[in-house]
mmCIF file of C-alpha atoms in Angstrom:
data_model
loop_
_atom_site.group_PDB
_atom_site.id
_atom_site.type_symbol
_atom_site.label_atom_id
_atom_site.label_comp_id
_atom_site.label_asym_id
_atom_site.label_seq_id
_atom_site.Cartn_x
_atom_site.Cartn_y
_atom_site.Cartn_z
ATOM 1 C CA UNK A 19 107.384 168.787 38.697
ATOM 2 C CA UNK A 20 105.991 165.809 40.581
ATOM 3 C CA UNK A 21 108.259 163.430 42.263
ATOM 4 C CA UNK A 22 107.647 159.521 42.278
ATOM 5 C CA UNK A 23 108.054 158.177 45.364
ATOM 6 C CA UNK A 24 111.040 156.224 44.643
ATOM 7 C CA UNK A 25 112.613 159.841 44.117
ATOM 8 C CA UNK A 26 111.485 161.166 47.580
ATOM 9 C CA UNK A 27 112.817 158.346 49.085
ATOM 10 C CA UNK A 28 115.712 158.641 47.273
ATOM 11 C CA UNK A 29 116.416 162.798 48.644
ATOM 12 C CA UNK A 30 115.546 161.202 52.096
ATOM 13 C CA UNK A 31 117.975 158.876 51.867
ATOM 14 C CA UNK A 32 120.902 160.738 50.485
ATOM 15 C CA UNK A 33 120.328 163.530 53.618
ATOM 16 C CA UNK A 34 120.572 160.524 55.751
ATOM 17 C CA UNK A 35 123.758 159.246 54.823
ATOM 18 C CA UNK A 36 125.359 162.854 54.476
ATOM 19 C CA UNK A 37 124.207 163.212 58.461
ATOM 20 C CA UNK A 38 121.762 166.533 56.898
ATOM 21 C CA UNK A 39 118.336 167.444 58.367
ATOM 22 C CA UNK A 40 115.722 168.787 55.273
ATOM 23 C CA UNK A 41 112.812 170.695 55.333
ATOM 24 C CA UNK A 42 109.609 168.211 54.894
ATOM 25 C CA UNK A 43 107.219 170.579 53.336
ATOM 26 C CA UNK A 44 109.910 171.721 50.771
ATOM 27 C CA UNK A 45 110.631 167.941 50.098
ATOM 28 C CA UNK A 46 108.224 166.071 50.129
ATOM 29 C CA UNK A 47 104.910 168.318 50.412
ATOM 30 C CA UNK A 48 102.032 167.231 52.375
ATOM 31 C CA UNK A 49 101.278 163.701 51.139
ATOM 32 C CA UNK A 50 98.071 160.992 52.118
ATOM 33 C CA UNK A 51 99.091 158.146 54.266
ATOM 34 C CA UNK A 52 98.784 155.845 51.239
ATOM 35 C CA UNK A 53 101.680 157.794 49.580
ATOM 36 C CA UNK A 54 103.694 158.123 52.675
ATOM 37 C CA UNK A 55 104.051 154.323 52.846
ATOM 38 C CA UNK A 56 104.954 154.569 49.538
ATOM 39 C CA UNK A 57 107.820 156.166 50.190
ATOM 40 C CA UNK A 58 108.696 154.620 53.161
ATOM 41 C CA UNK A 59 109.098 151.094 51.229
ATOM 42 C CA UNK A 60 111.090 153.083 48.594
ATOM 43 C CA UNK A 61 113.195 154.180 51.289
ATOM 44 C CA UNK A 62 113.652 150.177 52.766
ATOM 45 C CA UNK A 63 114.176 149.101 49.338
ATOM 46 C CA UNK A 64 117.180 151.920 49.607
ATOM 47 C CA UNK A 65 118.369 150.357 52.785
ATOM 48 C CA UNK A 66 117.834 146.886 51.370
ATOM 49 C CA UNK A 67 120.030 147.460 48.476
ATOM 50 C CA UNK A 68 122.636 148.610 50.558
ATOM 51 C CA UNK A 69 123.012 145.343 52.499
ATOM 52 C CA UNK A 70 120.370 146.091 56.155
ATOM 53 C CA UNK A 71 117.897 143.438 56.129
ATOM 54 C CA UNK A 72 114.481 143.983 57.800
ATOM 55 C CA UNK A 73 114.468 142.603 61.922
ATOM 56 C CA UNK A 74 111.596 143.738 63.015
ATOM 57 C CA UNK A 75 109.095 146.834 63.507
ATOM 58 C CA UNK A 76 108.166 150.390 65.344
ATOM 59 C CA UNK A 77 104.574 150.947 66.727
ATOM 60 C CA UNK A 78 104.522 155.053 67.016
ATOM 61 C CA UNK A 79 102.425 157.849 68.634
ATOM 62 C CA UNK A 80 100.003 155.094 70.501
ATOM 63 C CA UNK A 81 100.138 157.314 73.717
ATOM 64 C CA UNK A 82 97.120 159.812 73.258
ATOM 65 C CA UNK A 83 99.507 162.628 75.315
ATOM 66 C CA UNK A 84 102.220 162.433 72.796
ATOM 67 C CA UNK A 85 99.953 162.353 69.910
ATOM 68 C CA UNK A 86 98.630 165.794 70.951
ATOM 69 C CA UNK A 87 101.873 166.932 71.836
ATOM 70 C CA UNK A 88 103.837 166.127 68.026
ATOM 71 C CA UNK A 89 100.407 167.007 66.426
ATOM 72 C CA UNK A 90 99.566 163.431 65.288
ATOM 73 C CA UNK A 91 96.388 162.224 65.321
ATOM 74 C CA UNK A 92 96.557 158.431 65.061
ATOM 75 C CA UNK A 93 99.687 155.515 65.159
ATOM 76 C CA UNK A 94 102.106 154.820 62.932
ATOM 77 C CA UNK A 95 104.533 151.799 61.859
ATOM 78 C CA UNK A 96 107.761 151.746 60.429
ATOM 79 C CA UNK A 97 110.242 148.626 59.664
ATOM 80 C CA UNK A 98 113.743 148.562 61.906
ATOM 81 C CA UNK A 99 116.865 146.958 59.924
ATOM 82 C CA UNK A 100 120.123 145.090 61.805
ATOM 83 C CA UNK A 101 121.870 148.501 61.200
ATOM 84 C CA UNK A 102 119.865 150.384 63.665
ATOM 85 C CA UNK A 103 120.787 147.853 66.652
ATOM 86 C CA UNK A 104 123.015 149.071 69.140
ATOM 87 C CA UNK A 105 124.666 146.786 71.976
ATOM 88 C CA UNK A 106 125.320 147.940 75.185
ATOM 89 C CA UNK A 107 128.055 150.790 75.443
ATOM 90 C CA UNK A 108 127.578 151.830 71.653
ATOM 91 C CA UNK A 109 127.787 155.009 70.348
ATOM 92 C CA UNK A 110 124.638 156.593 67.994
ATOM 93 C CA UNK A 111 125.997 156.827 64.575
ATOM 94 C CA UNK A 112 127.274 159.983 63.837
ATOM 95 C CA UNK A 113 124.926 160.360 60.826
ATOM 96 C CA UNK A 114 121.968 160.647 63.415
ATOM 97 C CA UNK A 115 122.438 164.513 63.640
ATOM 98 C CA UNK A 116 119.344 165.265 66.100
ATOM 99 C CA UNK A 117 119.418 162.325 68.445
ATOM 100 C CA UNK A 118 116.633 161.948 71.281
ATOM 101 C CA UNK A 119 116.267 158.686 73.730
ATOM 102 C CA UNK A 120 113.258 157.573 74.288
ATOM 103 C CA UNK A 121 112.602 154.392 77.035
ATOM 104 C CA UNK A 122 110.481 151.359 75.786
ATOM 105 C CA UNK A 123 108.984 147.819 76.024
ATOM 106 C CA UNK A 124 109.242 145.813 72.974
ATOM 107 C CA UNK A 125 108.187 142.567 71.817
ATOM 108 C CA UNK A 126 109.789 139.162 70.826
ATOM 109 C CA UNK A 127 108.135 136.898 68.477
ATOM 110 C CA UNK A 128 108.338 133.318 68.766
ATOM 111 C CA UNK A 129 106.087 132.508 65.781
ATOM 112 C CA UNK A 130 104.512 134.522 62.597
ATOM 113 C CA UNK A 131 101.269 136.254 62.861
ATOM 114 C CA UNK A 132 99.994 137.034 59.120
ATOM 115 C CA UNK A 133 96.672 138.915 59.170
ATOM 116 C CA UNK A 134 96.325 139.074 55.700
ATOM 117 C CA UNK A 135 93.346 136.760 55.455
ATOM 118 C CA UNK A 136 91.481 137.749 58.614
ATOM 119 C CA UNK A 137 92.056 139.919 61.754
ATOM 120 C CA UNK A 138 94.723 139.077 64.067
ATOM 121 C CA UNK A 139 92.825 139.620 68.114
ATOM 122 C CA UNK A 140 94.860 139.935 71.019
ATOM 123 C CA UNK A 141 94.543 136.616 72.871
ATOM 124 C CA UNK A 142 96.434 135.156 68.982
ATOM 125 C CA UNK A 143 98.895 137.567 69.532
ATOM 126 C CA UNK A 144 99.766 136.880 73.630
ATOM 127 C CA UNK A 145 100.111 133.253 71.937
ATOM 128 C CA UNK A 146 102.664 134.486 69.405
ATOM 129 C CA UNK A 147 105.045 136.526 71.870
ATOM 130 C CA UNK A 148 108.441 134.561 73.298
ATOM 131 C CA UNK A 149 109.198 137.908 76.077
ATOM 132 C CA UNK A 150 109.233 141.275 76.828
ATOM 133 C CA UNK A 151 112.456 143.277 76.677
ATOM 134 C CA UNK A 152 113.389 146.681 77.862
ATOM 135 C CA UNK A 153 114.579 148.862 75.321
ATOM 136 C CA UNK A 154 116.132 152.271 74.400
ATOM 137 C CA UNK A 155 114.910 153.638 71.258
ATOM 138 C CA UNK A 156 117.044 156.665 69.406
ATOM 139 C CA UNK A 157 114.965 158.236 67.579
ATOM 140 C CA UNK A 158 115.928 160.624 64.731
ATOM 141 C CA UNK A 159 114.278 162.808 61.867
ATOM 142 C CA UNK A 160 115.120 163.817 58.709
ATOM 143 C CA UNK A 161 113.018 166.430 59.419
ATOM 144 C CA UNK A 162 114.907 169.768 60.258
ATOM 145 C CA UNK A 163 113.393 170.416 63.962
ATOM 146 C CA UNK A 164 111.077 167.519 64.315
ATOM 147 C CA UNK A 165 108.915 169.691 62.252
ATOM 148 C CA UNK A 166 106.182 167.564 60.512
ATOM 149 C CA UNK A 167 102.685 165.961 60.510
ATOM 150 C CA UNK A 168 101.881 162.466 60.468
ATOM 151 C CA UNK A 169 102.347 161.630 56.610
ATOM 152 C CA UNK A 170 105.376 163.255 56.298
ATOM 153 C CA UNK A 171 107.089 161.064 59.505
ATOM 154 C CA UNK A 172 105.353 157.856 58.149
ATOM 155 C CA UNK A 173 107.629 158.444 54.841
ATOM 156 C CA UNK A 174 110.002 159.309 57.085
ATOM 157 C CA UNK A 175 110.358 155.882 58.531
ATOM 158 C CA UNK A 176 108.039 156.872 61.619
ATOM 159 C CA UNK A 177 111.825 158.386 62.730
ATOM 160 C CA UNK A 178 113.169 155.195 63.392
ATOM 161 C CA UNK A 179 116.855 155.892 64.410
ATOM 162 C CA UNK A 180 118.684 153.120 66.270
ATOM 163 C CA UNK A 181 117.600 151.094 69.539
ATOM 164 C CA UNK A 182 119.259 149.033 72.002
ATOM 165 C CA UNK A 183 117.498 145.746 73.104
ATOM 166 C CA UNK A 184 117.750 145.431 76.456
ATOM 167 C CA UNK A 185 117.434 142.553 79.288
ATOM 168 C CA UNK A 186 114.349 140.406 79.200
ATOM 169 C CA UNK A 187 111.176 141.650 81.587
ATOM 170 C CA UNK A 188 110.524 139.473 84.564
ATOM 171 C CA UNK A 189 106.842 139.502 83.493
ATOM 172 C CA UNK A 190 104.591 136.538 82.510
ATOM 173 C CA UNK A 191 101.415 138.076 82.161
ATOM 174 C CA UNK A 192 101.486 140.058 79.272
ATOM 175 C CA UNK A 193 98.321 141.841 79.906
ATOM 176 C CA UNK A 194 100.298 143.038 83.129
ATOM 177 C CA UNK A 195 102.724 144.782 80.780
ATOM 178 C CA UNK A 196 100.842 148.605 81.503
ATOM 179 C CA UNK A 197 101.571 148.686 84.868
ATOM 180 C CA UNK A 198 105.719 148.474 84.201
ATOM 181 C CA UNK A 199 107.540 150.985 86.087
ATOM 182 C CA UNK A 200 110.226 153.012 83.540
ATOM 183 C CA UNK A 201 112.980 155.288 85.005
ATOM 184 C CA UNK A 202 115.294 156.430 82.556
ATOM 185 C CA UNK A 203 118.682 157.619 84.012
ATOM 186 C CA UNK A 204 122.409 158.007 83.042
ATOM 187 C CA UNK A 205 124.759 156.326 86.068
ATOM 188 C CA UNK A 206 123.934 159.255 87.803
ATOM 189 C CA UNK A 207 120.609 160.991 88.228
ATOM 190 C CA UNK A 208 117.191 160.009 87.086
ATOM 191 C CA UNK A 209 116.405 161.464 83.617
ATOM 192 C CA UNK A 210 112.541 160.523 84.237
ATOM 193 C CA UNK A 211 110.436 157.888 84.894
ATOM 194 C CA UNK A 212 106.704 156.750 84.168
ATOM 195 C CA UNK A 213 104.519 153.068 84.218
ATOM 196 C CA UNK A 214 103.982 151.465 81.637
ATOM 197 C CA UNK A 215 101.835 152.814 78.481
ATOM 198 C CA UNK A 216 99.926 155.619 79.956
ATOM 199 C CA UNK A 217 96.821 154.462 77.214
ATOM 200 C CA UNK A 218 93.961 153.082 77.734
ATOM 201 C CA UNK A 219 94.370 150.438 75.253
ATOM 202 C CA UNK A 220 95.940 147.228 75.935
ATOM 203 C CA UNK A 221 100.063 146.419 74.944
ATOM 204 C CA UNK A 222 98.199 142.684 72.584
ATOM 205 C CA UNK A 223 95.151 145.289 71.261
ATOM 206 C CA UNK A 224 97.678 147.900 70.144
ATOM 207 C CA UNK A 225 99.813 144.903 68.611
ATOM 208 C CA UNK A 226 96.859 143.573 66.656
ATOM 209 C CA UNK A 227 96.217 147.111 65.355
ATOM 210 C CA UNK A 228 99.780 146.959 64.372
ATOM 211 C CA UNK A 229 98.954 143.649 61.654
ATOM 212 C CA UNK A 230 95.947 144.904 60.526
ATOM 213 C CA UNK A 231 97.240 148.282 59.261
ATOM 214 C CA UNK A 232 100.907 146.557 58.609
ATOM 215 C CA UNK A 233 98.205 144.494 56.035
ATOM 216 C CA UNK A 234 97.072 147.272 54.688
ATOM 217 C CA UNK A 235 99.836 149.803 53.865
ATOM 218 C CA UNK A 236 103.315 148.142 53.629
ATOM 219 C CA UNK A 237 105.216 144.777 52.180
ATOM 220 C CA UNK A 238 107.640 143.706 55.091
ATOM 221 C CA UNK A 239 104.693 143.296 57.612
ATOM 222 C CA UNK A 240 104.980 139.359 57.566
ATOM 223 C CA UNK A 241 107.749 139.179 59.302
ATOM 224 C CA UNK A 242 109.577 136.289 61.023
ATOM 225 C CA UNK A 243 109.491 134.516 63.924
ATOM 226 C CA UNK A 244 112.827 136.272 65.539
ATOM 227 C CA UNK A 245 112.658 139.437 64.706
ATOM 228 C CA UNK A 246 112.817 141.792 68.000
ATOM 229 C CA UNK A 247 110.260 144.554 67.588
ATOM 230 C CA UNK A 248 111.033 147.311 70.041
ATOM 231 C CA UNK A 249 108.255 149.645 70.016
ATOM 232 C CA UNK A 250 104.780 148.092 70.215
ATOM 233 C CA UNK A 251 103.027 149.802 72.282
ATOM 234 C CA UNK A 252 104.746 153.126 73.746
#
């Protein structure tokens, strides 16, 4: 029998909240991107309902090495909600069953960018950002294993977990943002460390990709002016 997408959302959801990993082939099948999103709104209309409201947005799998390392051959989005922030010192929710960290550079919006009636280019959105902020994102799959191609963790919610919004980057030139230094460590060793995107696009390109396919595929991408959006360009 073939599931609606309101229904796949709707098993993805219910493994969420019981803190259960599923299988994504046996769940959901293989579907096109188009279909994906699909469920992926289903699945914010879920969280919706249940009182999260939308604060911003994920940018996923823009580095070219972790692309060919998950399998995934081109960037996905995904919307984040007030219940994945974390403040500093929080514990992951215990319904995140496979936690990973991952260390980021995410974006603050001082004003709307809508790029429903034309493109939005770089240089627009450079004009549109109020800071750079270091950030932790936890991501997390309802996938059992992290086991799944790109459709399957776009309907997934591009395994958006939680994420911690950290202090504000002493940088002013945005374009400058590639050559951040990252080290990741835990009060007592250095987990690993890396600069900036490691991609040859720019942080403002990758950002204007972001509109144009948010315009495409999915309803929340006009979003407002404050909204913190974590991971633009990683």
């Amino acid at each position: 029998m073939t599931r609606t997408p309101a229904q796949l959302a709707e098993r993805i959801w219910a493994a969420r909240q019981a803190g259960r990993t599923l299988d994504a082939e046996a769940t959901i099948g293989t579907p096109d991107l188009a279909t994906a999103y699909a469920i992926q709104r289903a699945l914010l209309a879920l969280r919706l309902a249940a009182g999260e409201r939308v604060v911003g947005g994920k940018l996923g799998y823009t580095s070219e090495v972790m692309r060919r390392q998950m399998g995934i051959d081109r960037p996905n989005i995904g919307p984040l909600t007030d219940w994945m922030l974390l403040g500093s010192g929080d514990a992951v929710h215990e319904r995140l069953v496979q936690p990973r960290v991952e260390p980021e550079i995410g974006l603050r919006l001082k004003s709307a960018l809508d790029a429903r009636q034309a493109p939005v280019e770089r240089h627009t959105v450079a004009a549109a950002v109020e800071g750079a902020y270091a950030c932790l994102e936890v991501v997390h799959s309802t996938w059992t294993g992290y086991r799944f191609n790109l459709e399957q963790n776009t309907a997934d919610n591009a395994s958006a977990g939680q994420v911690v919004i950290g202090p504000r980057l002493p940088v002013t030139d945005l374009m400058a943002l590639d050559t951040v230094a990252v080290r990741l460590h835990d009060g007592r060793r250095t987990l690993g460390q890396g600069v900036g995107w490691r991609v040859p696009a720019s942080l403002t390109s990758r950002w204007a990709w972001y509109r144009r396919t948010a315009r495409l595929c999915i309803s929340w991408a006009a979003m407002c002016g404050n909204a913190p959006s974590h991971r633009i360009c990683w």
